[in-house]
Coordinates of C-alpha atoms (C1' of nucleotides) in Angstrom, one line a residue:
Chain W
M1 CA -40.3 -23.7 -48.7
P2 CA -40.2 -25.7 -52.1
N3 CA -43.1 -23.9 -53.0
P4 CA -41.9 -22.0 -56.0
K5 CA -42.1 -18.1 -55.8
Q6 CA -40.3 -15.7 -58.2
P7 CA -36.6 -16.0 -58.3
T8 CA -34.7 -14.4 -55.5
P9 CA -32.2 -11.4 -56.3
A10 CA -29.1 -13.6 -55.4
V11 CA -30.3 -15.3 -58.2
R12 CA -31.4 -13.1 -60.7
A13 CA -28.1 -11.5 -60.0
A14 CA -26.3 -14.6 -61.0
G15 CA -28.4 -14.7 -64.4
G16 CA -31.3 -17.1 -63.5
L17 CA -31.5 -20.5 -63.3
D18 CA -31.3 -21.8 -66.5
R19 CA -27.7 -21.8 -66.6
L20 CA -28.2 -24.7 -63.7
W21 CA -30.2 -26.3 -66.2
R22 CA -27.4 -26.8 -69.1
T23 CA -25.0 -28.6 -66.5
S24 CA -24.8 -32.2 -66.2
V25 CA -27.3 -32.5 -63.6
G26 CA -30.0 -30.9 -65.8
E27 CA -29.7 -34.1 -68.0
D28 CA -29.5 -36.7 -65.6
A29 CA -33.1 -38.7 -66.2
A30 CA -33.2 -39.8 -62.1
F31 CA -33.0 -35.7 -61.1
L32 CA -35.6 -35.4 -64.0
L33 CA -37.8 -37.8 -63.1
A34 CA -37.2 -37.0 -59.0
R35 CA -38.4 -32.9 -60.1
A36 CA -41.1 -34.1 -62.1
N37 CA -42.5 -36.5 -59.6
A38 CA -42.3 -33.8 -56.9
L39 CA -44.5 -31.4 -59.0
S40 CA -47.0 -33.8 -59.9
L41 CA -46.8 -34.9 -56.1
A42 CA -47.3 -31.3 -54.8
A43 CA -50.3 -30.3 -57.7
A44 CA -52.0 -33.9 -56.0
S45 CA -51.4 -32.8 -52.2
E46 CA -53.1 -29.6 -52.8
V47 CA -56.4 -30.4 -54.3
L48 CA -56.6 -33.7 -51.9
S49 CA -56.1 -31.4 -48.5
P50 CA -59.2 -30.0 -48.7
L51 CA -60.8 -33.5 -48.7
G52 CA -58.7 -34.5 -45.8
L53 CA -56.7 -36.7 -47.6
K54 CA -52.8 -36.9 -48.1
V55 CA -51.7 -38.9 -51.3
R56 CA -50.8 -42.0 -49.2
S57 CA -54.4 -42.4 -47.9
Y58 CA -55.6 -41.5 -51.1
S59 CA -54.2 -44.4 -52.8
V60 CA -55.1 -46.9 -50.2
L61 CA -58.7 -45.3 -50.3
A62 CA -58.7 -45.8 -54.3
L63 CA -57.7 -49.4 -53.9
A64 CA -60.4 -50.3 -51.0
V65 CA -62.8 -49.0 -53.7
S66 CA -61.8 -51.5 -56.3
A67 CA -63.5 -54.3 -56.8
E68 CA -60.3 -56.5 -56.1
R69 CA -60.7 -56.7 -52.3
P70 CA -57.1 -56.2 -51.7
N71 CA -55.5 -57.5 -48.4
Q72 CA -53.3 -55.3 -46.1
R73 CA -50.0 -57.3 -47.5
E74 CA -51.0 -56.7 -50.9
L75 CA -51.4 -53.3 -50.2
S76 CA -48.4 -53.1 -48.7
E77 CA -46.3 -54.8 -51.2
F78 CA -48.1 -52.8 -54.1
L79 CA -47.8 -49.4 -52.6
R80 CA -44.3 -50.3 -51.4
L81 CA -45.4 -49.2 -47.9
D82 CA -44.2 -51.2 -44.9
P83 CA -47.2 -53.1 -43.3
S84 CA -46.9 -51.1 -40.1
Q85 CA -46.9 -47.8 -41.8
L86 CA -50.6 -49.3 -43.5
V87 CA -51.6 -49.9 -40.4
A88 CA -51.9 -46.2 -39.3
L89 CA -53.1 -45.2 -42.7
I90 CA -56.1 -47.4 -42.9
D91 CA -56.6 -47.2 -38.6
E92 CA -57.2 -43.1 -39.9
L93 CA -59.6 -43.9 -42.7
E94 CA -61.5 -46.7 -40.9
G95 CA -61.9 -44.0 -37.7
R96 CA -63.0 -42.0 -40.2
G97 CA -65.7 -44.4 -41.4
L98 CA -64.5 -44.5 -45.1
V99 CA -63.2 -48.2 -45.1
R100 CA -63.4 -51.1 -43.3
R101 CA -61.3 -54.2 -42.2
E102 CA -62.8 -57.6 -42.9
P103 CA -61.4 -60.4 -41.6
D104 CA -60.8 -63.5 -44.4
A105 CA -62.9 -66.3 -43.5
A106 CA -60.4 -68.7 -45.1
D107 CA -57.6 -67.2 -43.5
R108 CA -58.5 -65.1 -40.0
R109 CA -55.1 -63.8 -39.9
V110 CA -55.7 -61.5 -43.0
N111 CA -57.6 -58.6 -43.4
V112 CA -59.4 -57.6 -46.7
V113 CA -59.8 -53.5 -46.4
V114 CA -63.0 -52.4 -48.0
A115 CA -64.5 -49.1 -48.8
T116 CA -67.7 -48.0 -47.2
D117 CA -70.0 -46.0 -49.1
A118 CA -69.1 -42.9 -47.2
G119 CA -65.4 -44.0 -49.0
R120 CA -66.6 -44.3 -51.8
A121 CA -68.4 -40.9 -52.3
L122 CA -65.4 -39.5 -51.0
C123 CA -63.2 -41.1 -53.4
A124 CA -65.4 -40.4 -56.3
D125 CA -64.7 -36.6 -55.4
A126 CA -61.1 -37.1 -54.7
R127 CA -60.5 -38.8 -58.0
V128 CA -62.1 -35.7 -60.1
A129 CA -60.0 -33.3 -58.4
T130 CA -56.7 -35.1 -59.1
E131 CA -57.8 -35.7 -62.3
R132 CA -58.1 -32.0 -62.8
A133 CA -55.0 -31.5 -61.3
E134 CA -53.1 -33.9 -63.3
A135 CA -54.6 -32.4 -66.4
A136 CA -52.9 -29.3 -65.4
A137 CA -49.9 -30.5 -64.3
F138 CA -49.4 -32.5 -67.9
A139 CA -50.8 -29.7 -69.7
V140 CA -47.6 -28.8 -71.2
L141 CA -47.6 -32.2 -73.2
G142 CA -49.9 -33.0 -75.9
D143 CA -52.1 -36.1 -75.8
D144 CA -50.1 -38.5 -77.6
D145 CA -46.9 -37.1 -75.4
I146 CA -48.9 -38.0 -72.5
A147 CA -49.8 -41.5 -73.7
R148 CA -46.5 -42.2 -74.6
L149 CA -45.1 -41.1 -71.2
K150 CA -47.5 -43.3 -69.3
E151 CA -46.5 -46.6 -71.3
H152 CA -42.9 -45.7 -70.5
L153 CA -43.7 -45.1 -66.9
R154 CA -45.5 -48.0 -66.6
A155 CA -42.4 -50.1 -67.9
L156 CA -40.2 -48.3 -65.4
A157 CA -42.5 -49.0 -62.8
G158 CA -42.7 -52.9 -63.7
A159 CA -46.5 -53.2 -64.9
P160 CA -47.3 -56.2 -66.2
E161 CA -46.7 -56.1 -69.9
A162 CA -50.5 -57.4 -71.4
D163 CA -53.6 -55.6 -71.5
Chain Q
M1 CA -39.1 -52.7 -46.1
P2 CA -39.7 -51.1 -49.4
N3 CA -37.2 -53.6 -50.4
P4 CA -38.5 -56.1 -53.3
K5 CA -38.9 -59.4 -52.3
Q6 CA -40.4 -62.0 -54.5
P7 CA -44.4 -62.1 -53.3
T8 CA -45.7 -63.3 -49.9
P9 CA -48.1 -66.2 -49.7
A10 CA -51.0 -63.9 -48.4
V11 CA -50.1 -62.3 -51.7
R12 CA -49.9 -65.1 -54.0
A13 CA -53.0 -66.6 -52.3
A14 CA -55.0 -63.7 -53.4
G15 CA -53.8 -64.3 -57.1
G16 CA -51.0 -61.9 -57.4
L17 CA -50.4 -58.0 -57.6
D18 CA -51.3 -57.8 -61.5
R19 CA -55.0 -57.9 -59.9
L20 CA -54.2 -54.4 -58.6
W21 CA -52.3 -52.9 -61.8
R22 CA -55.7 -53.0 -63.5
T23 CA -57.3 -50.8 -60.9
S24 CA -57.5 -47.2 -61.7
V25 CA -54.5 -46.5 -59.7
G26 CA -52.3 -48.6 -61.9
E27 CA -53.2 -45.9 -64.8
D28 CA -52.7 -43.0 -62.9
A29 CA -50.0 -40.8 -64.0
A30 CA -48.8 -39.4 -60.7
F31 CA -48.9 -43.0 -59.4
L32 CA -46.5 -44.2 -62.1
L33 CA -43.9 -41.3 -61.7
A34 CA -44.0 -41.6 -58.0
R35 CA -43.1 -45.2 -58.6
A36 CA -40.4 -45.2 -61.1
N37 CA -39.3 -42.5 -58.9
A38 CA -38.9 -44.6 -56.1
L39 CA -36.9 -47.2 -58.2
S40 CA -34.7 -45.0 -59.7
L41 CA -33.9 -43.3 -56.6
A42 CA -33.3 -46.6 -54.8
A43 CA -30.7 -47.6 -57.4
A44 CA -28.9 -44.5 -57.1
S45 CA -28.8 -44.4 -53.4
E46 CA -27.3 -48.0 -53.7
V47 CA -24.6 -47.3 -56.3
L48 CA -23.7 -43.9 -54.3
S49 CA -23.9 -45.4 -50.5
P50 CA -20.3 -46.8 -51.0
L51 CA -18.8 -43.6 -52.0
G52 CA -20.5 -42.1 -48.8
L53 CA -22.9 -40.1 -50.9
K54 CA -26.8 -39.6 -50.8
V55 CA -28.5 -38.7 -54.2
R56 CA -29.3 -35.2 -52.3
S57 CA -25.5 -34.5 -51.5
Y58 CA -24.4 -35.9 -55.1
S59 CA -26.3 -33.8 -56.9
V60 CA -25.2 -30.6 -55.0
L61 CA -21.5 -31.7 -55.6
A62 CA -22.3 -32.3 -59.1
L63 CA -23.3 -28.8 -59.2
A64 CA -20.2 -27.3 -57.5
V65 CA -17.9 -29.0 -59.9
S66 CA -19.9 -27.3 -63.2
A67 CA -18.0 -24.2 -64.2
E68 CA -21.3 -21.9 -63.5
R69 CA -20.2 -21.3 -60.1
P70 CA -24.0 -21.5 -58.3
N71 CA -24.3 -19.3 -54.8
Q72 CA -26.7 -21.3 -52.3
R73 CA -29.7 -19.5 -53.1
E74 CA -29.1 -20.9 -56.8
L75 CA -28.9 -24.3 -55.2
S76 CA -31.9 -24.4 -52.9
E77 CA -34.2 -22.5 -55.9
F78 CA -32.9 -25.1 -58.3
L79 CA -32.9 -28.3 -56.3
R80 CA -36.2 -27.2 -54.5
L81 CA -34.3 -27.2 -51.0
D82 CA -35.0 -25.2 -48.0
P83 CA -31.8 -22.6 -47.6
S84 CA -31.5 -24.5 -44.2
Q85 CA -31.1 -27.5 -45.7
L86 CA -28.3 -27.0 -47.9
V87 CA -26.3 -25.5 -44.7
A88 CA -26.1 -29.2 -43.6
L89 CA -25.3 -30.4 -47.0
I90 CA -22.5 -28.3 -47.7
D91 CA -21.6 -28.2 -44.1
E92 CA -20.8 -31.9 -44.5
L93 CA -19.4 -31.7 -48.2
E94 CA -16.9 -28.9 -46.8
G95 CA -16.2 -31.0 -43.8
R96 CA -14.8 -33.6 -46.1
G97 CA -12.9 -31.4 -48.3
L98 CA -14.9 -32.1 -51.4
V99 CA -16.4 -28.4 -51.6
R100 CA -15.4 -24.9 -50.6
R101 CA -17.4 -21.8 -49.6
E102 CA -16.1 -18.8 -51.6
P103 CA -17.4 -15.4 -50.2
D104 CA -18.7 -13.4 -53.4
A105 CA -16.5 -10.5 -53.8
A106 CA -19.6 -8.2 -55.1
D107 CA -21.6 -9.3 -52.3
R108 CA -20.1 -10.4 -49.3
R109 CA -23.2 -12.3 -48.0
V110 CA -23.4 -14.6 -50.5
N111 CA -21.5 -18.0 -50.8
V112 CA -20.6 -19.8 -54.1
V113 CA -20.0 -23.4 -53.7
V114 CA -17.2 -24.7 -55.7
A115 CA -15.7 -28.3 -56.0
T116 CA -12.1 -29.2 -54.3
D117 CA -9.9 -31.6 -56.3
A118 CA -10.8 -34.3 -54.3
G119 CA -14.7 -33.3 -55.1
R120 CA -14.1 -33.6 -58.6
A121 CA -12.3 -36.6 -58.5
L122 CA -15.1 -38.3 -56.2
C123 CA -17.5 -36.6 -58.8
A124 CA -16.6 -38.1 -61.6
D125 CA -16.6 -41.8 -59.9
A126 CA -20.2 -40.8 -58.8
R127 CA -21.4 -40.0 -62.1
V128 CA -19.7 -43.0 -63.7
A129 CA -21.7 -45.6 -61.0
T130 CA -24.8 -43.8 -61.1
E131 CA -25.0 -43.9 -64.9
R132 CA -24.2 -47.3 -65.2
A133 CA -26.9 -48.1 -62.6
E134 CA -29.5 -45.3 -64.7
A135 CA -28.8 -47.5 -67.6
A136 CA -29.7 -50.8 -65.8
A137 CA -32.8 -49.1 -64.3
F138 CA -33.9 -47.7 -67.9
A139 CA -33.0 -50.9 -69.4
V140 CA -36.6 -52.1 -69.8
L141 CA -36.8 -49.2 -72.2
G142 CA -35.0 -49.0 -75.8
D143 CA -32.8 -46.0 -76.5
D144 CA -35.4 -43.8 -78.6
D145 CA -38.1 -44.4 -75.7
I146 CA -35.6 -43.3 -73.5
A147 CA -34.8 -40.1 -75.2
R148 CA -38.1 -39.5 -75.5
L149 CA -39.2 -39.9 -72.0
K150 CA -36.2 -37.6 -71.0
E151 CA -37.8 -34.9 -73.1
H152 CA -41.2 -35.4 -71.7
L153 CA -39.8 -35.5 -68.0
R154 CA -37.3 -32.1 -69.0
A155 CA -40.8 -30.8 -70.0
L156 CA -42.9 -31.8 -67.1
A157 CA -39.9 -30.5 -64.7
G158 CA -39.5 -27.3 -66.1
A159 CA -36.6 -26.8 -68.3
P160 CA -36.2 -24.2 -70.5
E161 CA -37.0 -24.9 -74.2
A162 CA -34.0 -24.1 -76.0
D163 CA -31.2 -25.7 -77.1
Chain U
dT1 C1' -35.5 -2.1 -44.9
dA2 C1' -34.5 -6.4 -47.2
dT3 C1' -31.6 -10.4 -48.4
dT4 C1' -28.1 -14.4 -47.4
dG5 C1' -26.8 -17.4 -45.0
dT6 C1' -27.4 -19.6 -40.2
dT7 C1' -29.4 -21.9 -36.2
dA8 C1' -33.0 -24.0 -33.4
dT9 C1' -37.1 -26.9 -33.2
dA10 C1' -41.1 -29.1 -34.3
dC11 C1' -43.2 -32.1 -37.2
dT12 C1' -43.5 -36.0 -40.9
dC13 C1' -41.9 -39.9 -43.2
dT14 C1' -39.3 -44.2 -42.8
dA15 C1' -36.9 -48.0 -41.0
dT16 C1' -36.4 -51.6 -37.8
dA17 C1' -37.6 -54.7 -34.5
dA18 C1' -40.6 -57.3 -31.1
dC19 C1' -45.4 -58.6 -29.5
dT20 C1' -50.2 -61.1 -30.9
dA21 C1' -53.1 -64.4 -33.1
dT22 C1' -53.5 -67.6 -36.4
dA23 C1' -52.0 -71.3 -39.5
Chain N
dT1 C1' -42.3 -72.7 -37.4
dA2 C1' -44.1 -69.9 -39.9
dT3 C1' -47.1 -65.6 -41.4
dA4 C1' -50.6 -61.2 -40.9
dG5 C1' -51.5 -57.9 -38.5
dT6 C1' -50.1 -54.5 -34.4
dT7 C1' -47.2 -51.7 -31.6
dA8 C1' -43.4 -49.2 -30.4
dT9 C1' -39.1 -46.5 -31.2
dA10 C1' -35.4 -44.7 -33.3
dG11 C1' -33.9 -42.2 -37.3
dA12 C1' -34.2 -39.5 -41.4
dG13 C1' -35.8 -35.9 -43.5
dT14 C1' -38.9 -31.7 -44.3
dA15 C1' -41.0 -27.0 -43.1
dT16 C1' -41.1 -22.6 -39.7
dA17 C1' -39.4 -19.2 -37.6
dA18 C1' -35.7 -16.2 -35.5
dC19 C1' -31.2 -14.6 -35.8
dA20 C1' -26.4 -12.1 -37.4
dA21 C1' -23.9 -10.2 -40.8
dT22 C1' -24.1 -7.5 -45.1
dA23 C1' -26.6 -4.6 -48.3

DNA sequence: TATTGTTATACTCTATAACTATA
DNA sequence: TATAGTTATAGAGTATAACAATA
């Protein structure tokens, strides 16, 4: 139901939601962050769904496509998901032929997760779709503001400083 | 497990997570937003837990404390929660004597949710705690940056323009 | 007939612990 | 003995539909 419609009668009768935006909650950075995230997540989910991907599986796929050859433990820490959750995500992607587990030669316990050609193709499509959705979701801000916002979020998210 | 520790051996052997930050995922605004939100959420949850509150119940309580006298439908739309979820949240707060349902005189179907004295007191404590936690979580940014970030997030979150 | 709040239910995430195979 | 990946399971969170009271 978290899908927005027009306000219901009981809300309009009370004067609309703007009233509530003026409370302390509407000033709370954590609340704003949560809301912005929910909207961005919903936008991404919507365009990924026709491709058979969720935000989670897309982020795994995108990392598997990269040249960095991440192993499961790295994906787990980077995405802040439990290793057991990654198993399920990778199982599904592997079952669809989008991704492959390659045992590391140096340490045969670790699996490197790499994308197949099909995975690369799908990921490219998904990337176009999400970038378009993201642009729409962030359209209320100007380009400079978006750039600054991303810098700030990178800092909050704990990204390494350098460049 | 989403609780951070020091990197595991398999991660350090691969060169640390900074590699993965340099992929396209590390540039994705939606990913950054999700990560920043997860960290802020975890920080808030941690300080609210000793007060017997979760982020959800705290936001309901904070709105009930406000002078705006929100009804359940307004809370539902503002917090983007299904009405049925609010029932459970309010049931719990009411059971603890923090909140009261007051039937609206004009339309007896609607319940206005108002905080009790105990609810106000607890909310005040919770607000101090979360503000402190928030300050710590955002400490990597300067005051000006935080102010600008909040403006941007307000815009993304769909807050009304005026002031 | 429509709407508010409620109940019931199924489904998806998330968290936890125990297991295996390698080291 | 410790770690990577796996399995199994229980809990929290989420979405959906149907219901009673009121409009």
